[in-house]
PDB file of C-alpha atoms and ligand atoms in Angstrom:
ATOM      1  CA  MET Z   1       1.018  -0.586   1.338  1.00 57.00           C
ATOM      2  CA  SER Z   2      -1.753  -2.682   2.732  1.00 78.00           C
ATOM      3  CA  ARG Z   3      -4.875  -3.386   0.710  1.00 91.00           C
ATOM      4  CA  PRO Z   4      -6.666  -0.066   0.084  1.00 96.00           C
ATOM      5  CA  ARG Z   5     -10.211   0.403   1.376  1.00 98.00           C
ATOM      6  CA  HIS Z   6     -11.165   3.698  -0.248  1.00 98.00           C
ATOM      7  CA  ALA Z   7     -11.117   5.080  -3.761  1.00 98.00           C
ATOM      8  CA  LEU Z   8     -11.746   8.561  -5.105  1.00 99.00           C
ATOM      9  CA  VAL Z   9     -12.753   8.866  -8.753  1.00 99.00           C
ATOM     10  CA  ARG Z  10     -14.235  11.634 -10.863  1.00 98.00           C
ATOM     11  CA  GLY Z  11     -16.782  11.337 -13.643  1.00 98.00           C
ATOM     12  CA  VAL Z  12     -16.020  11.741 -17.336  1.00 98.00           C
ATOM     13  CA  PRO Z  13     -17.266  15.109 -18.684  1.00 98.00           C
ATOM     14  CA  LEU Z  14     -18.828  15.615 -22.087  1.00 98.00           C
ATOM     15  CA  SER Z  15     -15.838  17.886 -22.755  1.00 98.00           C
ATOM     16  CA  PHE Z  16     -13.642  14.739 -22.668  1.00 98.00           C
ATOM     17  CA  GLY Z  17     -13.602  15.131 -26.452  1.00 97.00           C
ATOM     18  CA  GLY Z  18     -11.043  17.880 -25.853  1.00 96.00           C
ATOM     19  CA  ALA Z  19      -8.792  15.885 -23.496  1.00 97.00           C
ATOM     20  CA  LEU Z  20      -5.034  16.055 -23.978  1.00 97.00           C
ATOM     21  CA  THR Z  21      -3.268  13.381 -26.006  1.00 95.00           C
ATOM     22  CA  MET Z  22       0.315  12.853 -27.093  1.00 92.00           C
ATOM     23  CA  ALA Z  23      -0.714  11.045 -30.282  1.00 88.00           C
ATOM     24  CA  ALA Z  24       0.717  12.571 -33.447  1.00 82.00           C
ATOM     25  CA  LYS Z  25      -2.567  11.796 -35.187  1.00 83.00           C
ATOM     26  CA  PRO Z  26      -5.136  11.757 -32.369  1.00 81.00           C
ATOM     27  CA  GLN Z  27      -8.200   9.618 -32.896  1.00 86.00           C
ATOM     28  CA  PRO Z  28     -11.546  11.240 -32.090  1.00 91.00           C
ATOM     29  CA  LEU Z  29     -12.365  10.912 -28.406  1.00 97.00           C
ATOM     30  CA  ASP Z  30     -15.718   9.434 -27.434  1.00 97.00           C
ATOM     31  CA  PRO Z  31     -17.022  10.813 -24.097  1.00 98.00           C
ATOM     32  CA  LEU Z  32     -19.973   8.425 -23.918  1.00 98.00           C
ATOM     33  CA  ARG Z  33     -17.859   5.337 -24.488  1.00 98.00           C
ATOM     34  CA  ALA Z  34     -15.258   6.645 -22.006  1.00 98.00           C
ATOM     35  CA  ALA Z  35     -18.025   7.259 -19.449  1.00 98.00           C
ATOM     36  CA  ALA Z  36     -19.325   3.709 -19.900  1.00 98.00           C
ATOM     37  CA  GLN Z  37     -15.834   2.278 -19.416  1.00 98.00           C
ATOM     38  CA  HIS Z  38     -15.366   4.506 -16.386  1.00 98.00           C
ATOM     39  CA  ALA Z  39     -18.636   3.208 -14.919  1.00 98.00           C
ATOM     40  CA  ALA Z  40     -17.429  -0.381 -15.355  1.00 98.00           C
ATOM     41  CA  TYR Z  41     -14.188   0.565 -13.624  1.00 98.00           C
ATOM     42  CA  VAL Z  42     -16.106   1.972 -10.650  1.00 98.00           C
ATOM     43  CA  LEU Z  43     -18.148  -1.204 -10.492  1.00 98.00           C
ATOM     44  CA  ALA Z  44     -14.989  -3.323 -10.513  1.00 98.00           C
ATOM     45  CA  LEU Z  45     -13.550  -1.303  -7.622  1.00 98.00           C
ATOM     46  CA  ARG Z  46     -16.786  -1.804  -5.670  1.00 98.00           C
ATOM     47  CA  TRP Z  47     -16.734  -5.546  -6.415  1.00 98.00           C
ATOM     48  CA  LEU Z  48     -13.258  -5.561  -4.897  1.00 98.00           C
ATOM     49  CA  GLY Z  49     -14.712  -4.161  -1.695  1.00 98.00           C
ATOM     50  CA  LEU Z  50     -13.549  -0.576  -2.032  1.00 98.00           C
ATOM     51  CA  ASP Z  51     -15.648   2.277  -0.739  1.00 98.00           C
ATOM     52  CA  VAL Z  52     -15.754   4.486  -3.851  1.00 98.00           C
ATOM     53  CA  THR Z  53     -16.462   8.214  -3.767  1.00 98.00           C
ATOM     54  CA  VAL Z  54     -17.394   9.596  -7.175  1.00 98.00           C
ATOM     55  CA  LEU Z  55     -16.785  13.309  -7.645  1.00 98.00           C
ATOM     56  CA  PRO Z  56     -19.005  14.907 -10.270  1.00 98.00           C
ATOM     57  CA  ALA Z  57     -17.472  15.649 -13.647  1.00 98.00           C
ATOM     58  CA  ASP Z  58     -16.601  19.273 -14.296  1.00 98.00           C
ATOM     59  CA  GLU Z  59     -16.964  20.396 -17.907  1.00 98.00           C
ATOM     60  CA  ALA Z  60     -14.170  22.917 -17.369  1.00 98.00           C
ATOM     61  CA  PHE Z  61     -11.704  20.032 -17.086  1.00 98.00           C
ATOM     62  CA  PRO Z  62     -11.715  17.606 -20.037  1.00 98.00           C
ATOM     63  CA  ASP Z  63      -9.009  15.500 -18.307  1.00 98.00           C
ATOM     64  CA  GLY Z  64     -10.592  15.662 -14.870  1.00 98.00           C
ATOM     65  CA  CYS Z  65     -11.398  11.948 -14.701  1.00 98.00           C
ATOM     66  CA  PHE Z  66      -7.644  11.245 -14.459  1.00 98.00           C
ATOM     67  CA  VAL Z  67      -7.595  12.022 -10.734  1.00 98.00           C
ATOM     68  CA  GLU Z  68      -4.377  10.130 -10.052  1.00 98.00           C
ATOM     69  CA  ASP Z  69      -2.411  13.099 -11.331  1.00 98.00           C
ATOM     70  CA  THR Z  70      -3.854  15.553  -8.820  1.00 98.00           C
ATOM     71  CA  ALA Z  71      -2.556  14.064  -5.564  1.00 98.00           C
ATOM     72  CA  VAL Z  72      -0.048  11.600  -4.105  1.00 98.00           C
ATOM     73  CA  LEU Z  73      -1.366   9.645  -1.136  1.00 98.00           C
ATOM     74  CA  ALA Z  74       0.911   7.910   1.348  1.00 98.00           C
ATOM     75  CA  GLU Z  75       1.437   7.706   5.095  1.00 97.00           C
ATOM     76  CA  GLY Z  76      -1.810   9.575   5.798  1.00 98.00           C
ATOM     77  CA  VAL Z  77      -0.619  12.565   3.758  1.00 98.00           C
ATOM     78  CA  ALA Z  78      -2.164  13.903   0.554  1.00 98.00           C
ATOM     79  CA  LEU Z  79       0.361  15.871  -1.429  1.00 98.00           C
ATOM     80  CA  ILE Z  80      -1.777  18.061  -3.673  1.00 98.00           C
ATOM     81  CA  THR Z  81       0.160  18.282  -6.899  1.00 98.00           C
ATOM     82  CA  ARG Z  82       0.818  21.047  -9.357  1.00 98.00           C
ATOM     83  CA  PRO Z  83       0.071  19.130 -12.573  1.00 98.00           C
ATOM     84  CA  GLY Z  84       2.499  19.520 -15.450  1.00 98.00           C
ATOM     85  CA  ALA Z  85      -0.179  20.463 -17.978  1.00 98.00           C
ATOM     86  CA  PRO Z  86      -1.421  24.043 -17.360  1.00 97.00           C
ATOM     87  CA  SER Z  87      -4.960  23.125 -18.440  1.00 98.00           C
ATOM     88  CA  ARG Z  88      -5.110  20.591 -15.604  1.00 98.00           C
ATOM     89  CA  ARG Z  89      -3.995  22.777 -12.667  1.00 97.00           C
ATOM     90  CA  GLY Z  90      -7.536  23.674 -11.608  1.00 98.00           C
ATOM     91  CA  GLU Z  91      -8.487  20.007 -11.229  1.00 98.00           C
ATOM     92  CA  VAL Z  92      -6.837  19.866  -7.823  1.00 98.00           C
ATOM     93  CA  ALA Z  93      -9.410  22.068  -6.048  1.00 98.00           C
ATOM     94  CA  ALA Z  94     -12.212  19.497  -5.896  1.00 98.00           C
ATOM     95  CA  VAL Z  95      -9.773  16.708  -5.047  1.00 98.00           C
ATOM     96  CA  ARG Z  96      -8.236  18.729  -2.222  1.00 98.00           C
ATOM     97  CA  GLU Z  97     -11.686  19.306  -0.756  1.00 98.00           C
ATOM     98  CA  ALA Z  98     -12.587  15.624  -1.058  1.00 98.00           C
ATOM     99  CA  LEU Z  99      -9.405  14.449   0.684  1.00 98.00           C
ATOM    100  CA  ALA Z 100      -9.410  17.021   3.486  1.00 98.00           C
ATOM    101  CA  ALA Z 101     -11.372  14.859   5.921  1.00 97.00           C
ATOM    102  CA  SER Z 102      -9.213  11.745   5.488  1.00 98.00           C
ATOM    103  CA  HIS Z 103      -5.687  13.112   4.952  1.00 98.00           C
ATOM    104  CA  ARG Z 104      -3.247  15.706   6.165  1.00 98.00           C
ATOM    105  CA  LEU Z 105      -2.995  18.021   3.176  1.00 98.00           C
ATOM    106  CA  VAL Z 106       0.365  19.235   1.891  1.00 98.00           C
ATOM    107  CA  GLU Z 107       0.440  21.787  -0.914  1.00 97.00           C
ATOM    108  CA  MET Z 108       3.105  22.184  -3.565  1.00 95.00           C
ATOM    109  CA  THR Z 109       4.692  25.581  -3.788  1.00 80.00           C
ATOM    110  CA  GLU Z 110       4.690  27.538  -7.027  1.00 74.00           C
ATOM    111  CA  GLY Z 111       7.254  26.411  -9.549  1.00 85.00           C
ATOM    112  CA  GLY Z 112       7.514  22.663  -9.219  1.00 96.00           C
ATOM    113  CA  LEU Z 113       5.578  20.271 -11.436  1.00 98.00           C
ATOM    114  CA  LEU Z 114       4.334  16.866 -10.407  1.00 98.00           C
ATOM    115  CA  ASP Z 115       1.773  14.453 -11.859  1.00 98.00           C
ATOM    116  CA  GLY Z 116       0.684  11.579  -9.631  1.00 98.00           C
ATOM    117  CA  GLY Z 117       0.966   9.301 -12.658  1.00 98.00           C
ATOM    118  CA  ASP Z 118       4.720   9.602 -12.269  1.00 98.00           C
ATOM    119  CA  VAL Z 119       4.747   8.306  -8.690  1.00 98.00           C
ATOM    120  CA  LEU Z 120       5.119   4.553  -8.181  1.00 98.00           C
ATOM    121  CA  ARG Z 121       5.109   3.218  -4.618  1.00 97.00           C
ATOM    122  CA  ALA Z 122       6.983  -0.015  -3.983  1.00 96.00           C
ATOM    123  CA  TYR Z 123       7.273  -0.924  -0.298  1.00 94.00           C
ATOM    124  CA  ASP Z 124       9.012   2.069   1.296  1.00 95.00           C
ATOM    125  CA  THR Z 125      10.223   3.619  -1.940  1.00 97.00           C
ATOM    126  CA  LEU Z 126       8.595   6.178  -4.191  1.00 98.00           C
ATOM    127  CA  PHE Z 127       9.981   5.863  -7.707  1.00 98.00           C
ATOM    128  CA  ILE Z 128       9.178   9.166  -9.416  1.00 98.00           C
ATOM    129  CA  GLY Z 129       9.327   9.683 -13.153  1.00 98.00           C
ATOM    130  CA  ARG Z 130      11.225  12.712 -14.356  1.00 98.00           C
ATOM    131  CA  SER Z 131       9.006  13.280 -17.356  1.00 98.00           C
ATOM    132  CA  SER Z 132       7.446  15.947 -19.524  1.00 96.00           C
ATOM    133  CA  ARG Z 133       4.979  16.494 -16.633  1.00 98.00           C
ATOM    134  CA  THR Z 134       7.202  16.130 -13.554  1.00 98.00           C
ATOM    135  CA  ASP Z 135      10.398  18.068 -12.838  1.00 98.00           C
ATOM    136  CA  ASP Z 136      13.100  18.037 -10.176  1.00 98.00           C
ATOM    137  CA  ALA Z 137      11.285  20.609  -8.038  1.00 97.00           C
ATOM    138  CA  GLY Z 138       8.213  18.376  -8.089  1.00 98.00           C
ATOM    139  CA  ILE Z 139      10.313  15.399  -7.041  1.00 98.00           C
ATOM    140  CA  ALA Z 140      11.803  17.511  -4.233  1.00 97.00           C
ATOM    141  CA  ALA Z 141       8.281  18.404  -3.083  1.00 97.00           C
ATOM    142  CA  ALA Z 142       7.450  14.695  -2.809  1.00 98.00           C
ATOM    143  CA  ARG Z 143      10.657  14.069  -0.882  1.00 97.00           C
ATOM    144  CA  ALA Z 144       9.712  16.791   1.603  1.00 96.00           C
ATOM    145  CA  ALA Z 145       6.120  15.589   1.924  1.00 97.00           C
ATOM    146  CA  PHE Z 146       7.081  11.965   2.601  1.00 98.00           C
ATOM    147  CA  PRO Z 147      10.238  12.097   4.733  1.00 98.00           C
ATOM    148  CA  THR Z 148       9.937   8.475   5.892  1.00 98.00           C
ATOM    149  CA  LEU Z 149       9.973   7.130   2.323  1.00 98.00           C
ATOM    150  CA  THR Z 150      12.927   6.829  -0.032  1.00 98.00           C
ATOM    151  CA  VAL Z 151      12.484   8.824  -3.227  1.00 98.00           C
ATOM    152  CA  VAL Z 152      14.225   7.561  -6.367  1.00 98.00           C
ATOM    153  CA  PRO Z 153      13.946   9.594  -9.614  1.00 98.00           C
ATOM    154  CA  VAL Z 154      13.588   7.600 -12.831  1.00 98.00           C
ATOM    155  CA  ASP Z 155      14.034   9.250 -16.229  1.00 97.00           C
ATOM    156  CA  VAL Z 156      11.043   8.685 -18.495  1.00 97.00           C
ATOM    157  CA  ALA Z 157      11.583   9.541 -22.140  1.00 93.00           C
ATOM    158  CA  ASP Z 158       9.064   7.814 -24.373  1.00 90.00           C
ATOM    159  CA  ALA Z 159       5.938   7.742 -22.238  1.00 96.00           C
ATOM    160  CA  LEU Z 160       3.631  10.312 -20.685  1.00 96.00           C
ATOM    161  CA  HIS Z 161       4.209   9.090 -17.125  1.00 98.00           C
ATOM    162  CA  LEU Z 162       6.309   6.499 -15.315  1.00 98.00           C
ATOM    163  CA  LYS Z 163       3.195   4.482 -14.521  1.00 98.00           C
ATOM    164  CA  CYS Z 164       2.331   4.247 -18.236  1.00 98.00           C
ATOM    165  CA  ILE Z 165       5.117   1.656 -18.415  1.00 98.00           C
ATOM    166  CA  ALA Z 166       5.534   0.380 -14.846  1.00 98.00           C
ATOM    167  CA  THR Z 167       3.115  -0.262 -11.976  1.00 98.00           C
ATOM    168  CA  PRO Z 168       3.295  -1.957  -8.586  1.00 97.00           C
ATOM    169  CA  LEU Z 169       2.178  -5.540  -8.266  1.00 94.00           C
ATOM    170  CA  GLY Z 170       1.769  -6.148  -4.568  1.00 84.00           C
ATOM    171  CA  THR Z 171       4.083  -4.300  -2.237  1.00 83.00           C
ATOM    172  CA  ASP Z 172       7.495  -5.186  -3.587  1.00 87.00           C
ATOM    173  CA  THR Z 173       7.136  -6.256  -7.219  1.00 95.00           C
ATOM    174  CA  ILE Z 174       6.949  -4.036 -10.285  1.00 97.00           C
ATOM    175  CA  LEU Z 175       5.347  -4.883 -13.611  1.00 98.00           C
ATOM    176  CA  LEU Z 176       7.407  -3.249 -16.360  1.00 98.00           C
ATOM    177  CA  ALA Z 177       7.098  -3.037 -20.142  1.00 98.00           C
ATOM    178  CA  ASP Z 178      10.225  -4.425 -21.762  1.00 97.00           C
ATOM    179  CA  GLU Z 179      12.504  -2.051 -23.674  1.00 97.00           C
ATOM    180  CA  THR Z 180      11.300   1.051 -21.865  1.00 97.00           C
ATOM    181  CA  VAL Z 181      13.036   1.948 -18.601  1.00 96.00           C
ATOM    182  CA  ASP Z 182      16.084  -0.162 -17.657  1.00 96.00           C
ATOM    183  CA  PRO Z 183      14.893  -2.663 -14.996  1.00 97.00           C
ATOM    184  CA  ARG Z 184      17.995  -1.792 -12.963  1.00 97.00           C
ATOM    185  CA  ALA Z 185      16.260   1.518 -12.176  1.00 97.00           C
ATOM    186  CA  PHE Z 186      14.176  -0.549  -9.719  1.00 97.00           C
ATOM    187  CA  ALA Z 187      17.128  -2.219  -8.002  1.00 93.00           C
ATOM    188  CA  GLY Z 188      16.133  -4.053  -4.835  1.00 93.00           C
ATOM    189  CA  HIS Z 189      12.665  -4.865  -6.123  1.00 96.00           C
ATOM    190  CA  GLU Z 190      11.453  -7.799  -8.149  1.00 96.00           C
ATOM    191  CA  VAL Z 191      10.665  -6.768 -11.743  1.00 97.00           C
ATOM    192  CA  VAL Z 192       8.252  -8.702 -13.956  1.00 97.00           C
ATOM    193  CA  LEU Z 193       8.687  -7.857 -17.636  1.00 97.00           C
ATOM    194  CA  ILE Z 194       5.904  -7.925 -20.195  1.00 98.00           C
ATOM    195  CA  PRO Z 195       6.479  -7.737 -23.953  1.00 98.00           C
ATOM    196  CA  HIS Z 196       7.070  -4.320 -25.452  1.00 97.00           C
ATOM    197  CA  ASP Z 197       4.185  -4.764 -27.873  1.00 98.00           C
ATOM    198  CA  GLU Z 198       1.873  -4.974 -24.832  1.00 98.00           C
ATOM    199  CA  ALA Z 199       3.408  -1.919 -23.129  1.00 98.00           C
ATOM    200  CA  TYR Z 200       0.009  -0.304 -22.491  1.00 98.00           C
ATOM    201  CA  ALA Z 201      -0.927  -3.268 -20.300  1.00 98.00           C
ATOM    202  CA  ALA Z 202       1.980  -2.537 -17.935  1.00 98.00           C
ATOM    203  CA  ASN Z 203      -0.434  -0.182 -16.237  1.00 98.00           C
ATOM    204  CA  VAL Z 204      -2.355  -2.549 -13.985  1.00 98.00           C
ATOM    205  CA  LEU Z 205      -4.244  -1.925 -10.779  1.00 98.00           C
ATOM    206  CA  ALA Z 206      -3.541  -4.568  -8.155  1.00 97.00           C
ATOM    207  CA  VAL Z 207      -5.934  -4.822  -5.197  1.00 97.00           C
ATOM    208  CA  GLY Z 208      -5.060  -7.744  -2.989  1.00 94.00           C
ATOM    209  CA  HIS Z 209      -4.839 -10.849  -5.169  1.00 94.00           C
ATOM    210  CA  THR Z 210      -6.899  -9.338  -7.960  1.00 97.00           C
ATOM    211  CA  VAL Z 211      -5.281  -7.409 -10.780  1.00 98.00           C
ATOM    212  CA  LEU Z 212      -7.280  -5.201 -13.129  1.00 98.00           C
ATOM    213  CA  VAL Z 213      -5.783  -5.411 -16.610  1.00 98.00           C
ATOM    214  CA  ALA Z 214      -6.755  -3.656 -19.840  1.00 98.00           C
ATOM    215  CA  ALA Z 215      -8.559  -6.020 -22.206  1.00 98.00           C
ATOM    216  CA  GLY Z 216      -6.758  -7.104 -25.364  1.00 98.00           C
ATOM    217  CA  PHE Z 217      -3.317  -7.912 -23.982  1.00 98.00           C
ATOM    218  CA  PRO Z 218      -3.256 -11.705 -23.648  1.00 98.00           C
ATOM    219  CA  ALA Z 219       0.439 -12.193 -22.873  1.00 98.00           C
ATOM    220  CA  THR Z 220       0.181  -9.873 -19.873  1.00 98.00           C
ATOM    221  CA  ALA Z 221      -3.055 -11.426 -18.631  1.00 98.00           C
ATOM    222  CA  GLU Z 222      -1.560 -14.916 -18.945  1.00 97.00           C
ATOM    223  CA  ALA Z 223       1.683 -13.927 -17.196  1.00 97.00           C
ATOM    224  CA  LEU Z 224      -0.269 -12.511 -14.254  1.00 97.00           C
ATOM    225  CA  ALA Z 225      -2.580 -15.525 -14.043  1.00 97.00           C
ATOM    226  CA  ALA Z 226       0.469 -17.800 -14.088  1.00 96.00           C
ATOM    227  CA  ARG Z 227       1.802 -15.910 -11.066  1.00 95.00           C
ATOM    228  CA  GLY Z 228      -1.410 -16.739  -9.214  1.00 95.00           C
ATOM    229  CA  TYR Z 229      -3.319 -13.474  -9.542  1.00 97.00           C
ATOM    230  CA  ASP Z 230      -7.037 -13.278 -10.266  1.00 98.00           C
ATOM    231  CA  VAL Z 231      -7.105 -11.272 -13.473  1.00 98.00           C
ATOM    232  CA  MET Z 232     -10.071  -8.999 -14.192  1.00 98.00           C
ATOM    233  CA  THR Z 233      -9.977  -7.417 -17.641  1.00 98.00           C
ATOM    234  CA  LEU Z 234     -11.637  -4.113 -18.458  1.00 98.00           C
ATOM    235  CA  GLU Z 235     -12.301  -2.519 -21.853  1.00 98.00           C
ATOM    236  CA  LEU Z 236     -10.362   0.745 -21.843  1.00 98.00           C
ATOM    237  CA  ASP Z 237      -9.888   1.781 -25.467  1.00 97.00           C
ATOM    238  CA  ALA Z 238     -11.836   5.047 -25.099  1.00 97.00           C
ATOM    239  CA  ILE Z 239      -9.786   5.950 -22.028  1.00 98.00           C
ATOM    240  CA  GLN Z 240      -6.543   4.891 -23.753  1.00 97.00           C
ATOM    241  CA  ALA Z 241      -7.375   7.210 -26.668  1.00 96.00           C
ATOM    242  CA  ALA Z 242      -6.777  10.110 -24.253  1.00 97.00           C
ATOM    243  CA  ASP Z 243      -3.559   8.499 -22.919  1.00 97.00           C
ATOM    244  CA  GLY Z 244      -5.390   7.297 -19.820  1.00 98.00           C
ATOM    245  CA  SER Z 245      -5.099   3.917 -18.188  1.00 98.00           C
ATOM    246  CA  LEU Z 246      -6.219   2.027 -15.092  1.00 98.00           C
ATOM    247  CA  THR Z 247      -4.300   3.679 -12.283  1.00 98.00           C
ATOM    248  CA  CYS Z 248      -4.922   7.203 -13.507  1.00 98.00           C
ATOM    249  CA  LEU Z 249      -8.668   6.889 -12.939  1.00 98.00           C
ATOM    250  CA  SER Z 250      -8.476   6.674  -9.144  1.00 98.00           C
ATOM    251  CA  LEU Z 251      -6.747   7.666  -5.951  1.00 98.00           C
ATOM    252  CA  LEU Z 252      -6.624   4.776  -3.490  1.00 98.00           C
ATOM    253  CA  TRP Z 253      -5.977   4.617   0.238  1.00 98.00           C
TER     254      TRP Z 253
HETATM  255  C1  LIG E   1      -3.222  13.949 -19.906  1.00 82.38           C
HETATM  256  O1  LIG E   1      -2.546  14.044 -20.934  1.00 82.38           O
HETATM  257  O2  LIG E   1      -2.927  14.558 -18.878  1.00 82.38           O
HETATM  258  C2  LIG E   1      -4.418  13.051 -19.928  1.00 82.38           C
HETATM  259  N1  LIG E   1      -5.022  13.063 -21.214  1.00 82.38           N
HETATM  260  C3  LIG E   1      -4.046  11.652 -19.536  1.00 82.38           C
HETATM  261  C4  LIG E   1      -3.552  11.542 -18.130  1.00 82.38           C
HETATM  262  C5  LIG E   1      -3.286  10.140 -17.751  1.00 82.38           C
HETATM  263  N2  LIG E   1      -2.860  10.083 -16.398  1.00 82.38           N
HETATM  264  C6  LIG E   1      -2.179   9.083 -15.885  1.00 82.38           C
HETATM  265  O3  LIG E   1      -1.814   8.166 -16.577  1.00 82.38           O
HETATM  266  N3  LIG E   1      -1.856   9.173 -14.611  1.00 82.38           N
END
């Protein structure tokens, strides 16, 4: 994928306090702090030259700022997903409308489940996490929507989404948290491992030679700088508290 020029994001609602989380003992969620971190994220995308469209927050959708899960963009197509969490299904309507002018829309049929956070593009392959949010019918829907790309399912057991533990770094390299998915799942692609105790930082957002990285993960930041990337760190703790991370806050094309 060439360097993206556009981003779609959606504001953080006050209802973010009720966002989903997998934590056994969830910490209180802070909508104002999350909104401030989201605003910094938007600014970073604009600094990187992206044309950012900000959809208004909708109080009906506490998780609505995690737009990545609502669509998969590739090859000029927007596959509008059927998110795995029932409370999130209605989020797709505003995203569909926003993408209609720039993409050919493909809808998922009833039954399958797919979260965009499970879809990792590396060159001409879509690695798709088979997770608690994405099932085989969802993976089949992606295969049908993107016939020119190779689709490879990857089982994800201990994370919400595949991209919680692995993200693309450039077109053909994958940043992966050690001791999560077996690196051989990404055969044919270069894999860069980061320490397991920095697993959250495996979710980076690479735009050209700049990589956005969550603040507070020095080994990951240093490893990326050593590979020649410009590292831009962003405070994300309020987003992380709702199991969110960098890629899930935007759709890029
Ligand atoms: C959820 O559980 O659906 C949200 N609280 C977090 C979604 C994060 N999405 C992503 O990483 N793609």
